[in-house]
Coordinates of C-alpha atoms in Angstrom, one line a residue:
M1 CA -20.1 1.4 9.6
H2 CA -18.6 3.1 12.2
W3 CA -15.0 2.8 13.4
T4 CA -11.8 4.8 14.8
D5 CA -9.3 5.2 12.1
R6 CA -5.7 5.4 13.1
V7 CA -5.2 8.6 10.8
Y8 CA -8.6 10.1 10.5
G9 CA -10.2 9.4 13.9
E10 CA -14.0 8.8 14.2
S11 CA -15.0 7.7 10.6
A12 CA -18.3 6.3 9.2
I13 CA -19.5 5.0 5.8
T14 CA -23.3 5.1 5.6
D15 CA -24.1 4.8 1.9
P16 CA -25.6 1.3 1.4
D17 CA -24.2 0.8 -1.9
L18 CA -20.6 1.5 -0.8
L19 CA -21.3 -0.9 2.1
A20 CA -22.4 -3.6 -0.1
L21 CA -19.3 -3.3 -1.9
I22 CA -17.1 -3.4 1.1
A23 CA -18.9 -6.4 2.3
C24 CA -17.8 -8.5 -0.8
P25 CA -15.5 -11.4 -0.1
T26 CA -13.1 -10.1 -2.5
V27 CA -12.9 -6.8 -0.4
Q28 CA -12.9 -8.6 2.9
R29 CA -9.8 -10.6 1.8
L30 CA -7.8 -7.6 2.0
K31 CA -8.0 -7.7 6.0
G32 CA -5.6 -10.7 5.6
I33 CA -3.0 -9.1 3.9
R34 CA -0.5 -6.9 5.6
Q35 CA 0.7 -3.8 3.9
A36 CA 4.2 -4.5 5.1
G37 CA 4.4 -7.9 3.6
P38 CA 6.8 -10.2 5.2
S39 CA 8.2 -7.5 7.2
A40 CA 5.4 -7.7 9.4
L41 CA 6.8 -11.4 10.5
A42 CA 9.7 -9.5 12.1
F43 CA 8.1 -6.4 13.4
S44 CA 4.7 -7.2 14.8
F45 CA 3.8 -3.4 15.1
K46 CA 3.6 -3.1 11.2
A47 CA 0.2 -4.3 11.6
V48 CA -1.5 -1.9 8.8
T49 CA -3.7 -4.2 6.4
R50 CA -4.7 -3.2 2.8
F51 CA -8.2 -3.3 3.9
E52 CA -7.5 -0.6 6.5
H53 CA -5.4 1.4 3.9
S54 CA -8.0 1.0 1.2
L55 CA -10.8 2.4 3.5
G56 CA -8.3 5.2 4.5
V57 CA -7.8 6.3 0.7
H58 CA -11.5 6.5 0.5
L59 CA -12.0 8.7 3.5
L60 CA -9.2 11.0 2.2
L61 CA -10.5 11.3 -1.2
R62 CA -14.0 12.1 0.4
R63 CA -12.2 14.7 2.6
L64 CA -10.5 16.3 -0.6
G65 CA -13.9 16.4 -2.5
A66 CA -13.3 13.6 -4.9
D67 CA -16.5 12.4 -6.7
R68 CA -18.0 9.2 -6.2
R69 CA -16.3 7.3 -8.8
E70 CA -13.0 8.2 -7.6
Q71 CA -13.8 7.4 -4.1
V72 CA -15.0 3.9 -5.3
A73 CA -11.6 3.7 -7.2
G74 CA -10.0 4.5 -3.9
L75 CA -11.8 1.5 -2.2
L76 CA -10.7 -0.7 -5.2
H77 CA -7.2 0.6 -5.7
D78 CA -5.4 -2.3 -4.1
I79 CA -7.9 -5.1 -4.5
S80 CA -5.5 -7.4 -6.5
H81 CA -2.6 -7.2 -4.1
T82 CA -1.6 -11.0 -3.6
A83 CA -0.6 -12.6 -0.2
F84 CA 2.2 -10.5 1.6
S85 CA 1.6 -7.5 -0.5
H86 CA 4.9 -6.8 -2.8
A87 CA 6.7 -10.1 -1.9
V88 CA 5.6 -11.4 -5.1
D89 CA 7.5 -8.6 -6.9
F90 CA 10.8 -10.1 -5.3
L91 CA 9.8 -13.5 -6.6
Y92 CA 9.4 -12.4 -10.2
E93 CA 12.0 -9.8 -9.8
S94 CA 9.9 -6.8 -11.1
D95 CA 11.5 -3.6 -11.8
E96 CA 8.3 -1.7 -11.5
Q97 CA 7.0 -3.9 -8.5
N98 CA 3.5 -3.6 -9.7
H99 CA 2.7 -7.3 -10.2
H100 CA -0.9 -6.5 -8.5
E101 CA -1.6 -3.9 -11.2
L102 CA -1.1 -6.4 -14.1
I103 CA -3.7 -8.9 -12.7
K104 CA -6.2 -6.2 -11.4
P105 CA -8.8 -6.6 -14.2
S106 CA -9.2 -10.3 -13.4
F107 CA -10.1 -9.4 -9.6
L108 CA -12.6 -6.6 -10.8
H109 CA -14.4 -9.2 -12.9
R110 CA -15.1 -11.4 -9.9
P111 CA -18.7 -12.2 -9.6
D112 CA -19.3 -10.4 -6.2
L113 CA -17.4 -7.2 -7.3
V114 CA -19.1 -6.9 -10.7
E115 CA -22.6 -7.1 -8.8
A116 CA -21.5 -4.5 -6.4
I117 CA -20.0 -2.2 -9.0
N118 CA -22.8 -2.5 -11.1
R119 CA -25.0 -1.5 -8.2
L120 CA -23.2 1.6 -8.0
G121 CA -23.8 2.5 -11.4
F122 CA -20.3 1.9 -12.7
A123 CA -18.5 -0.9 -14.7
P124 CA -15.4 -3.0 -13.9
E125 CA -13.4 -1.2 -16.6
D126 CA -13.9 2.2 -14.8
F127 CA -11.4 0.9 -12.2
Y128 CA -8.5 -0.9 -14.3
D129 CA -6.2 2.1 -14.5
D130 CA -6.0 4.4 -11.4
A131 CA -3.9 6.8 -13.3
I132 CA -7.1 8.4 -14.8
Y133 CA -8.0 9.6 -11.2
P134 CA -5.8 12.6 -10.4
L135 CA -6.6 12.8 -6.7
L136 CA -6.0 9.1 -6.2
E137 CA -2.9 8.4 -8.2
R138 CA 0.0 10.4 -9.3
P139 CA 3.8 9.3 -10.1
L140 CA 6.6 10.0 -7.7
P141 CA 7.4 12.6 -6.3
W142 CA 3.8 14.2 -6.5
L143 CA 1.3 13.8 -3.7
C144 CA -1.7 11.5 -4.2
A145 CA -4.4 9.9 -1.8
D146 CA -2.9 6.6 -2.0
R147 CA 0.7 7.8 -1.1
I148 CA -0.4 10.2 1.5
D149 CA -2.5 7.4 3.4
Y150 CA 0.2 4.7 3.3
F151 CA 2.9 7.5 4.5
F152 CA 0.7 8.7 7.2
R153 CA -0.4 5.1 8.1
D154 CA 2.9 3.6 8.2
S155 CA 4.6 6.3 9.8
L156 CA 2.4 6.0 12.8
A157 CA 2.7 2.3 13.2
C158 CA 6.6 2.6 12.9
G159 CA 6.6 5.4 15.4
V160 CA 8.3 7.9 12.7
S161 CA 5.3 10.4 13.4
N162 CA 2.7 10.8 15.9
P163 CA -1.1 11.7 15.8
A164 CA -0.3 15.5 16.4
V165 CA 2.1 15.6 13.6
V166 CA -0.1 13.7 11.1
S167 CA -3.2 15.9 12.0
R168 CA -1.0 19.0 11.3
M169 CA 0.0 17.7 7.9
L170 CA -3.4 16.5 7.3
A171 CA -5.1 20.0 8.0
A172 CA -2.3 21.4 5.5
L173 CA -3.8 19.6 2.5
D174 CA -5.9 21.3 -0.2
V175 CA -6.7 20.5 -3.8
V176 CA -5.9 23.0 -6.7
D177 CA -6.6 22.2 -10.4
Q178 CA -7.3 18.6 -9.4
T179 CA -3.8 18.3 -7.7
I180 CA -3.3 17.8 -4.0
V181 CA -1.2 20.5 -2.7
F182 CA 0.1 21.6 0.9
T183 CA -1.1 25.0 1.9
S184 CA 2.4 25.8 3.7
V185 CA 6.0 25.5 3.0
S186 CA 6.6 24.3 6.6
A187 CA 3.9 21.7 6.2
A188 CA 5.6 20.5 3.0
R189 CA 9.1 20.4 4.4
E190 CA 7.9 18.3 7.3
A191 CA 6.3 15.9 5.0
V192 CA 9.4 15.6 2.8
S193 CA 11.6 15.1 5.8
L194 CA 9.4 12.3 7.5
F195 CA 8.8 10.6 4.1
E196 CA 12.6 10.4 3.6
V197 CA 12.8 8.9 6.9
M198 CA 10.3 6.2 6.1
N199 CA 12.0 5.5 2.9
R200 CA 15.6 5.2 4.4
E201 CA 14.7 3.4 7.6
W202 CA 11.7 1.3 6.5
W203 CA 10.4 1.0 3.1
A204 CA 13.9 0.9 1.1
S205 CA 16.1 0.0 4.0
P206 CA 18.7 -2.8 4.0
T207 CA 16.5 -4.4 6.4
E208 CA 13.5 -4.5 4.2
A209 CA 15.8 -5.7 1.4
Y210 CA 17.1 -8.7 3.4
I211 CA 13.6 -9.8 4.6
Y212 CA 11.9 -9.6 1.2
N213 CA 14.8 -11.5 -0.6
E214 CA 14.8 -14.1 2.2
F215 CA 11.0 -14.5 1.8
A216 CA 11.6 -14.9 -2.0
I217 CA 13.8 -17.7 -1.5
A218 CA 11.0 -19.3 0.6
L219 CA 8.3 -18.7 -2.2
R220 CA 10.7 -19.7 -4.9
T221 CA 11.5 -23.1 -3.3
A222 CA 7.7 -23.6 -2.6
F223 CA 6.9 -22.9 -6.2
D224 CA 9.5 -25.1 -7.6
S225 CA 8.5 -28.0 -5.3
G226 CA 4.9 -27.7 -6.3
L227 CA 3.9 -26.7 -2.7
L228 CA 2.5 -23.6 -4.0
V229 CA 0.9 -22.7 -7.0
E230 CA -0.1 -19.2 -8.1
D231 CA -3.7 -19.4 -7.1
D232 CA -2.4 -19.7 -3.4
L233 CA -0.9 -16.1 -3.6
L234 CA -4.7 -15.0 -4.3
A235 CA -5.5 -16.0 -1.0
D236 CA -4.3 -14.2 2.2
D237 CA -1.0 -14.1 4.2
A238 CA -2.3 -16.8 6.6
H239 CA -2.9 -19.2 4.2
V240 CA 0.4 -18.9 2.3
L241 CA 2.2 -18.8 5.6
A242 CA 0.5 -22.0 6.9
K243 CA 1.7 -23.9 3.6
L244 CA 5.3 -22.6 4.1
R245 CA 5.5 -23.4 7.8
D246 CA 4.1 -26.8 7.4
S247 CA 6.3 -27.6 4.3
G248 CA 9.0 -29.4 6.4
D249 CA 11.6 -28.2 3.8
P250 CA 14.5 -26.8 5.5
T251 CA 15.4 -24.1 2.9
I252 CA 11.8 -22.8 3.5
T253 CA 11.7 -23.0 7.2
D254 CA 15.3 -21.5 7.8
A255 CA 14.4 -18.5 5.6
L256 CA 11.1 -17.9 7.7
D257 CA 13.2 -18.4 10.9
R258 CA 15.8 -15.8 9.8
I259 CA 13.0 -13.3 9.1
A260 CA 11.0 -13.8 12.2
H261 CA 14.2 -13.6 14.4
F262 CA 16.0 -10.9 12.1
D263 CA 19.4 -10.1 13.4
I264 CA 21.1 -6.7 12.2
D265 CA 24.2 -8.7 12.0
C266 CA 22.8 -10.4 8.9
L267 CA 23.1 -7.3 6.8
V268 CA 27.1 -7.3 7.2
D269 CA 28.2 -7.8 3.6
Y270 CA 24.8 -8.7 2.4
I271 CA 24.2 -8.0 -1.2
P272 CA 20.2 -8.3 -2.2
K273 CA 19.3 -9.8 -5.3
V274 CA 16.3 -7.3 -5.7
T275 CA 16.2 -4.0 -4.0
P276 CA 13.0 -2.3 -2.7
K277 CA 11.6 0.6 -4.7
L278 CA 12.7 3.9 -3.8
R279 CA 10.2 6.6 -2.8
W280 CA 10.7 10.4 -2.5
L281 CA 8.5 13.6 -2.4
D282 CA 8.8 17.1 -4.0
P283 CA 5.1 18.2 -3.1
P284 CA 3.2 21.0 -4.8
V285 CA 2.8 24.0 -2.4
K286 CA -0.2 26.4 -2.8
V287 CA 0.9 29.9 -4.1
G288 CA -2.0 32.3 -4.6
S289 CA -4.6 30.4 -6.7
S290 CA -2.0 27.9 -8.2
F291 CA 0.8 26.0 -7.0
Q292 CA 4.6 25.3 -7.3
R293 CA 6.8 22.5 -6.4
L294 CA 8.6 22.8 -3.0
S295 CA 11.8 22.4 -5.0
Q296 CA 11.2 25.6 -6.7
L297 CA 10.5 27.6 -3.7

């Protein structure tokens, strides 16, 4: 498998057991799920898929020297994202916005994944909880492969960074005591600054809050009428969107239209029912053979 990755450039996976895992229908499904959720309906440049991101997390873990099991965990960490990614968290009004993590075991026990995971010498239970993998997952505001990859990938898609900037930050990453660190204060500061821009202008912006809440109206109406059932969310974006667009229900179609033709004036006096998750960084910086948080420096 050879491709040009938007973050890491020319990339390849040649391990036949990993390729068998990637070929599973449950993994391939992630090609149809946009990382930006319904925001991609308003901003077509937000084309990053959960599949692309999952491959990227695997590549970054490999680059950072993670063992094979943690690299596999990287490939599988988003396996249970429902259609339109975090849109479901606005439907269920989840404070943690982590619905996909709650249903992850059921995905890992799908027959195609069980066979591929067993072939790798692991068990589905090895990948229930990403928190056991210190390079893959750390709570905010630490660095982790998941957070770094979606930050680089989304910032490129949204024009907040560029390939030269991402390459510079990527080159400044290292691992100390199973912790991802920056090797310089300047790289850490640049990452914090750009991450803050992504949070303010995209991930947790008033625009995102509006779009996600409007989409939740469409989903809630569809569920209340029986047009959608929970299994529909286990498919992909196109499946759910087709059902919504074909519904003929003006509450649904009007909400979709407000998203697709987003107007900044909609935000005047708008109070969202659910607000997006806030994100920030205080990354560790390498100091000698150890590290300190940027805020301590």
